[in-house]
Coordinates of C-alpha atoms in Angstrom, one line a residue:
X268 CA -221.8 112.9 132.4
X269 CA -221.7 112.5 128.6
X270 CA -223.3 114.8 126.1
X271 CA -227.0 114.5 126.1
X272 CA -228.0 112.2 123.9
X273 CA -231.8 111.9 122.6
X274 CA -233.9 109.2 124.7
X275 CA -235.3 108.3 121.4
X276 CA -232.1 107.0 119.8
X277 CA -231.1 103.6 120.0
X278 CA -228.9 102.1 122.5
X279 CA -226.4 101.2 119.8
X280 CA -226.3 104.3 117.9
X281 CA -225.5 106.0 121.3
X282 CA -222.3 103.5 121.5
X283 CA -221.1 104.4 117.7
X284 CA -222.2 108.3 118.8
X285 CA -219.7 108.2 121.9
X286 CA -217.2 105.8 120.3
X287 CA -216.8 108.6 117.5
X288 CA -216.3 111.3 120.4
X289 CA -213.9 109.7 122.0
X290 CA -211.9 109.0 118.9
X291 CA -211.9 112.7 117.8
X292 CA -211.2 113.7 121.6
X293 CA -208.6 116.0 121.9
X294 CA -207.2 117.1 125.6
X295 CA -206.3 120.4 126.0
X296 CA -205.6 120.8 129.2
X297 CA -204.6 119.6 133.2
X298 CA -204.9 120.6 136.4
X299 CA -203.9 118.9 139.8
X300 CA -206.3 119.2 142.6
X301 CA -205.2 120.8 146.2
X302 CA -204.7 118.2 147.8
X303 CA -202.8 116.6 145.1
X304 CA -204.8 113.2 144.8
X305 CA -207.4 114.4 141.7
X306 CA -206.3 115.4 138.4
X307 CA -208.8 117.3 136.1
X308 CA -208.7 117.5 132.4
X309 CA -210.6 119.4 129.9
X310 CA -211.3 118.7 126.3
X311 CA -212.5 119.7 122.9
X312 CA -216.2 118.9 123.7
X313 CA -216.2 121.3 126.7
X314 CA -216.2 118.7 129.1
X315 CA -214.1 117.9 132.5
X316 CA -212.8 114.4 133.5
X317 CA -211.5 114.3 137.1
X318 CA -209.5 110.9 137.5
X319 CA -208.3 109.8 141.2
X320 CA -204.6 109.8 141.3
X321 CA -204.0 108.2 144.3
X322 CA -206.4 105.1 143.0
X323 CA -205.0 104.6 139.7
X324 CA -201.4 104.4 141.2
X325 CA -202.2 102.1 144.0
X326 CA -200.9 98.5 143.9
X327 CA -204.5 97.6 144.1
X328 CA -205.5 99.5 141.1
X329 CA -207.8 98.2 138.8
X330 CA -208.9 98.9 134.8
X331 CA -211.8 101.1 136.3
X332 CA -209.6 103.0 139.1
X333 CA -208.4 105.0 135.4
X334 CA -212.2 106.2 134.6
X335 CA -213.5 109.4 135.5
X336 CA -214.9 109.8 139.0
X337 CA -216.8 112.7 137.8
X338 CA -217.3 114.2 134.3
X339 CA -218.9 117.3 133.0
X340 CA -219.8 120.0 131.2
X341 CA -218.1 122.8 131.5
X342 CA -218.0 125.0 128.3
X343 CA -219.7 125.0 125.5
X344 CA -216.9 125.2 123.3
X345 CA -212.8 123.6 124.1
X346 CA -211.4 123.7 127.6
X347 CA -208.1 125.3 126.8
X348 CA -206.3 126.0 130.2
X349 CA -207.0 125.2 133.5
X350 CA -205.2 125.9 137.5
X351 CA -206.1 125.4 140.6
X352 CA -206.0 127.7 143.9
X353 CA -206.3 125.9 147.3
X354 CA -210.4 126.0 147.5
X355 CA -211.2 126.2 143.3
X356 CA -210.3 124.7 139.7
X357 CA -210.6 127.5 137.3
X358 CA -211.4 126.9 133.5
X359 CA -211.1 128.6 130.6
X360 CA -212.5 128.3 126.9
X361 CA -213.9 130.7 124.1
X362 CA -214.1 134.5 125.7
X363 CA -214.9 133.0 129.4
X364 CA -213.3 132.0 132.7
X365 CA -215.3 129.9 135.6
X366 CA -215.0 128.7 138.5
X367 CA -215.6 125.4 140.4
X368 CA -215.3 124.2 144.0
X369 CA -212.9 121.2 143.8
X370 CA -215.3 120.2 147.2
X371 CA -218.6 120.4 145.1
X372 CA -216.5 118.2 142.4
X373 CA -215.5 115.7 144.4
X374 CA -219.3 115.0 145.3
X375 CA -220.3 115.4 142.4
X376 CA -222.0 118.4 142.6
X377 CA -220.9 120.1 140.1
X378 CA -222.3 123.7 140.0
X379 CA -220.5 127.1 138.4
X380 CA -219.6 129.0 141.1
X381 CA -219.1 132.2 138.6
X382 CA -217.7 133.0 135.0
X383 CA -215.7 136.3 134.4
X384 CA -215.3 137.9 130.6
X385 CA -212.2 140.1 130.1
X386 CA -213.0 143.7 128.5
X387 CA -212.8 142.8 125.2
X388 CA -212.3 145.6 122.5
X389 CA -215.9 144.8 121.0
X390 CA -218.8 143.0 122.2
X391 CA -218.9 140.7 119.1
X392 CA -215.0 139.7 120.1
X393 CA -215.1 136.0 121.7
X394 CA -211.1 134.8 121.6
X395 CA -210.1 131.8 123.2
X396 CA -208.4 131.8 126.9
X397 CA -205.1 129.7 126.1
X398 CA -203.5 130.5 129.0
X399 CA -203.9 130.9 132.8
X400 CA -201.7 131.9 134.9
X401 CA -201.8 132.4 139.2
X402 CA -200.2 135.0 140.9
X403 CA -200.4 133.9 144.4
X404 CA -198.5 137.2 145.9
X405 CA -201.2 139.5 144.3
X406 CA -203.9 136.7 144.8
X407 CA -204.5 137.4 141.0
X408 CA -204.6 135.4 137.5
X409 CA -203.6 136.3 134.4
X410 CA -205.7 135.3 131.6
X411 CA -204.4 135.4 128.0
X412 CA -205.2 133.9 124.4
X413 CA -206.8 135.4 121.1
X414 CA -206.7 138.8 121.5
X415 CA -203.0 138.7 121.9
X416 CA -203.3 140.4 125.4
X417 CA -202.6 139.5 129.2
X418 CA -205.4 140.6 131.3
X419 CA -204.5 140.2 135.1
X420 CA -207.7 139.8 137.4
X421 CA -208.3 140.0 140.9
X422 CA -209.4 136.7 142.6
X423 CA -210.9 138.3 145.6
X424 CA -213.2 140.9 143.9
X425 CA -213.4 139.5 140.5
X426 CA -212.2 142.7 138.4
X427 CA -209.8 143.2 135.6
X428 CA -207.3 145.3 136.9
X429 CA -204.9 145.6 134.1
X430 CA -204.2 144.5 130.4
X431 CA -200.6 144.1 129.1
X432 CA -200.5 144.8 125.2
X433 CA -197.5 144.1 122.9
X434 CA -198.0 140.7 121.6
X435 CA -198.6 141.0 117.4
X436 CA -200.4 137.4 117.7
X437 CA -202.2 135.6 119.8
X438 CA -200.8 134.0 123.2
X439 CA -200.3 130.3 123.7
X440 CA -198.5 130.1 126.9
X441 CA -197.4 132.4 130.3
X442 CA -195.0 131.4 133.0
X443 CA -194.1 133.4 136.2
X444 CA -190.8 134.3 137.6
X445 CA -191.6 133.5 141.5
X446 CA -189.3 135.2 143.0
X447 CA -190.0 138.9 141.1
X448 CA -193.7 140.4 140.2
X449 CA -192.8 139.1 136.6
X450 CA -194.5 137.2 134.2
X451 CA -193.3 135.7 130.7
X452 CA -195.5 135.6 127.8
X453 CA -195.0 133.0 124.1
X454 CA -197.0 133.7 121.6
X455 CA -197.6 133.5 117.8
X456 CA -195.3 136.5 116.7
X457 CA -192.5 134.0 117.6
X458 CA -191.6 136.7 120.8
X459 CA -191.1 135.6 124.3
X460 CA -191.8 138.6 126.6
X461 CA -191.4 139.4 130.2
X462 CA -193.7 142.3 131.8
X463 CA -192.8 143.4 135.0
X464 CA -196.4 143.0 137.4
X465 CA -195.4 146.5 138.9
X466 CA -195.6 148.6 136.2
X467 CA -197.7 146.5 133.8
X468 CA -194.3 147.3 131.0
X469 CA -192.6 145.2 129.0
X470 CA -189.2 144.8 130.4
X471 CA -187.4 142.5 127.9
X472 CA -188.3 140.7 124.5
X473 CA -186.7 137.7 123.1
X474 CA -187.1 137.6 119.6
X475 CA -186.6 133.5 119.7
X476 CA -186.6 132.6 116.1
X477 CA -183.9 135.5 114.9
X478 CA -181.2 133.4 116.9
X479 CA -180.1 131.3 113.7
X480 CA -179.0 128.0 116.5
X481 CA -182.8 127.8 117.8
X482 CA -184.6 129.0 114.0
X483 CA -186.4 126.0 112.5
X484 CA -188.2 127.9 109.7
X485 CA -190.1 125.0 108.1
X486 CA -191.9 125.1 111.6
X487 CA -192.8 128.3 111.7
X488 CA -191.4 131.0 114.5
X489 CA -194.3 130.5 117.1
X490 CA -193.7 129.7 121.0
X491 CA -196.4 126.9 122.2
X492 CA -194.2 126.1 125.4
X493 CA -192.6 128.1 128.0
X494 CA -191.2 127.7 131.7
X495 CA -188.6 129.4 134.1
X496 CA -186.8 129.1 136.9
X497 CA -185.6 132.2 138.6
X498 CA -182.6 133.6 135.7
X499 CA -183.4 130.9 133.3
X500 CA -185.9 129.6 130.8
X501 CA -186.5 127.1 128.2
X502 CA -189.3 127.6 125.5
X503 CA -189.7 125.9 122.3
X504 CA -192.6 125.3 119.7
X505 CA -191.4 126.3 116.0
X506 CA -188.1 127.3 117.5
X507 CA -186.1 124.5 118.6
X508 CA -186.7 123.9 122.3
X509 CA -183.9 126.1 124.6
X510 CA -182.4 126.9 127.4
X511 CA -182.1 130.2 128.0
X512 CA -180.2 132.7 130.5
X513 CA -182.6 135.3 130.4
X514 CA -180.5 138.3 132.2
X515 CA -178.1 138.3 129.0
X516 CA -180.7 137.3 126.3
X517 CA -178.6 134.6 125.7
X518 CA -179.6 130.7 124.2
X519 CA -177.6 128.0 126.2
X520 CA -179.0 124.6 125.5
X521 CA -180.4 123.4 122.3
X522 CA -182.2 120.2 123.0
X523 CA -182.2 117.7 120.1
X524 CA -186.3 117.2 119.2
X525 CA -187.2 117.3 116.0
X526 CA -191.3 118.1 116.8
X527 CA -192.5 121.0 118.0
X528 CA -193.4 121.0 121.8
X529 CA -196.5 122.7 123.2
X530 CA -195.4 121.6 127.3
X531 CA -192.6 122.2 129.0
X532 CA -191.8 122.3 132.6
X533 CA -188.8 122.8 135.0
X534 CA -188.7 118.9 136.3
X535 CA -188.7 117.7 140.0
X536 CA -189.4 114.2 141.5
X537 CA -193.4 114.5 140.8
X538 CA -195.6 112.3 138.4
X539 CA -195.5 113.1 135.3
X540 CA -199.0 113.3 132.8
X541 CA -198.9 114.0 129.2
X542 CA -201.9 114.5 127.2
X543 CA -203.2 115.6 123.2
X544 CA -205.1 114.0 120.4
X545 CA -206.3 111.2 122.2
X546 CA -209.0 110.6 125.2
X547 CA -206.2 109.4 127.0
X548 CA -203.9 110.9 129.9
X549 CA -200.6 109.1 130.0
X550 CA -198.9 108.8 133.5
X551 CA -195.7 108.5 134.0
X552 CA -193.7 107.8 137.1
X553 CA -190.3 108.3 135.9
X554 CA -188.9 109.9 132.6
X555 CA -188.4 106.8 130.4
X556 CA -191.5 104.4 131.1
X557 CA -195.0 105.1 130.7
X558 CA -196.6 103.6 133.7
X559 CA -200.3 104.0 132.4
X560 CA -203.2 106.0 130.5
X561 CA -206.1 107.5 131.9
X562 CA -209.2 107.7 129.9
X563 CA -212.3 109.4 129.2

């Protein structure tokens, strides 16, 4: 659904009214359904667009098989991170996480299924969620953002079991390191940092823009993008984006892009989406061509 609009207001200022919307549209963020057919993405309005995969890519596809099945509100304020579990697509925005039933989505039926708040230092705090992370071994998910800590929840009863302090800034990104209870943080303060799950300690600390072949100081030192693969990672944002081997600290790869990046991911023969200042989802089904855009 779109925003409420008055019934009182013409049918062609409602068309300049959601014109303007969709031209200020940003998309924050993406999540694939279960089954791997639906994608959901969340924007600056609050709202969630879930766009059939498996439509738009058939050889039958047509200009509306790239609308929105469903759309709606979710949040009040941005959508900033989303992930799904096998049953539910959780979303996060200012202070708040919900849940939904991909099920109850996909028919439209889009009710909250709950909302958790991390124990914030004050009542009148209300930092964003940037980050969500799942943790299927402890059937947790760490939540992360504007109060420059990780707060690691349990899915099954719904309580905050833990918060993980040591950022200076606030958090734009976690990753997880599968085959270990260990999770890696990028934040602000320009730090990646890598808390072992067991302890809830900081283990390690890359100080990313101190190594003078990844320091791009007109860009600032913060980390917008992180991923890893067992004993590597690559993470970029102000830094330049690198390939690291993370049981010696050490910077490998320096990868030739002049803009910041805020996504990165370890790549594997899967579809590609990129999203950002636009209403559109761009799909790609190979590295170098741009198949086509999805759109609010």
């Amino acid at each position: 659904m779109e925003r409420a609009v008055p019934h009182a207001v013409p049918l062609g200022q409602m068309e300049v009214f959601q014109t303007l919307q969709r031209l200020h549209m940003t998309i924050f963020s993406q999540s694939v359904s279960p089954c791997g057919k639906f994608l959901a993405a969340g924007n600056n309005y609050g709202q969630i667009a879930v766009f059939s995969l498996s439509a738009a890519l058939s050889s039958e596809a047509k200009e509306e098989s790239k609308k929105p099945v469903v759309t709606f509100q979710a949040h009040d304020g941005p959508v900033y991170s989303m992930v799904s579990t096998d049953r539910h697509l959780l979303s996060a925005g200012d202070g708040e996480v919900k849940a939904w039933l991909w099920a109850e989505i996909l028919k439209k039926g889009c009710k909250e299924l709950w909302r958790r708040q991390p124990p914030y230092r004050t009542s009148l705090e209300v930092p964003e969620i940037n980050a969500l992370l799942l943790v299927p071994k402890e059937n947790s998910l760490i939540l992360a953002g504007g109060d420059c800590q990780l707060h690691a929840m349990d899915l099954e009863t719904g309580a905050f079991t833990r918060a993980l302090r040591g950022h200076t800034d606030y958090i734009h990104c976690l990753a997880l390191r599968e085959r270990s209870p260990e999770v890696l943080s990028g934040g602000e303060d320009g730090a990646v940092r890598l808390w072992d799950l067991r302890t809830a300690k900081e283990v390690q600390t890359i100080e990313v823009y101190k190594h003078e072949e990844c320091s791009r100081p007109h860009n600032g030192r913060w980390i917008g993008c992180l991923a890893t693969d067992s004993d590597w990672m690559v993470c970029g944002g102000g830094p330049a984006l690198t390939l690291w081997h993370l049981r010696s600290s050490t910077p490998t790869t320096i990868f030739p892009m002049r803009a910041p990046q805020k996504h990165v991911t370890f790549y594997q023969d899967l579809v590609l989406t990129a999203a950002g200042n636009s209403c559109r989802v761009d799909v790609f089904t190979n590295l170098g061509y741009r198949a086509f855009s999805l759109s609010f």
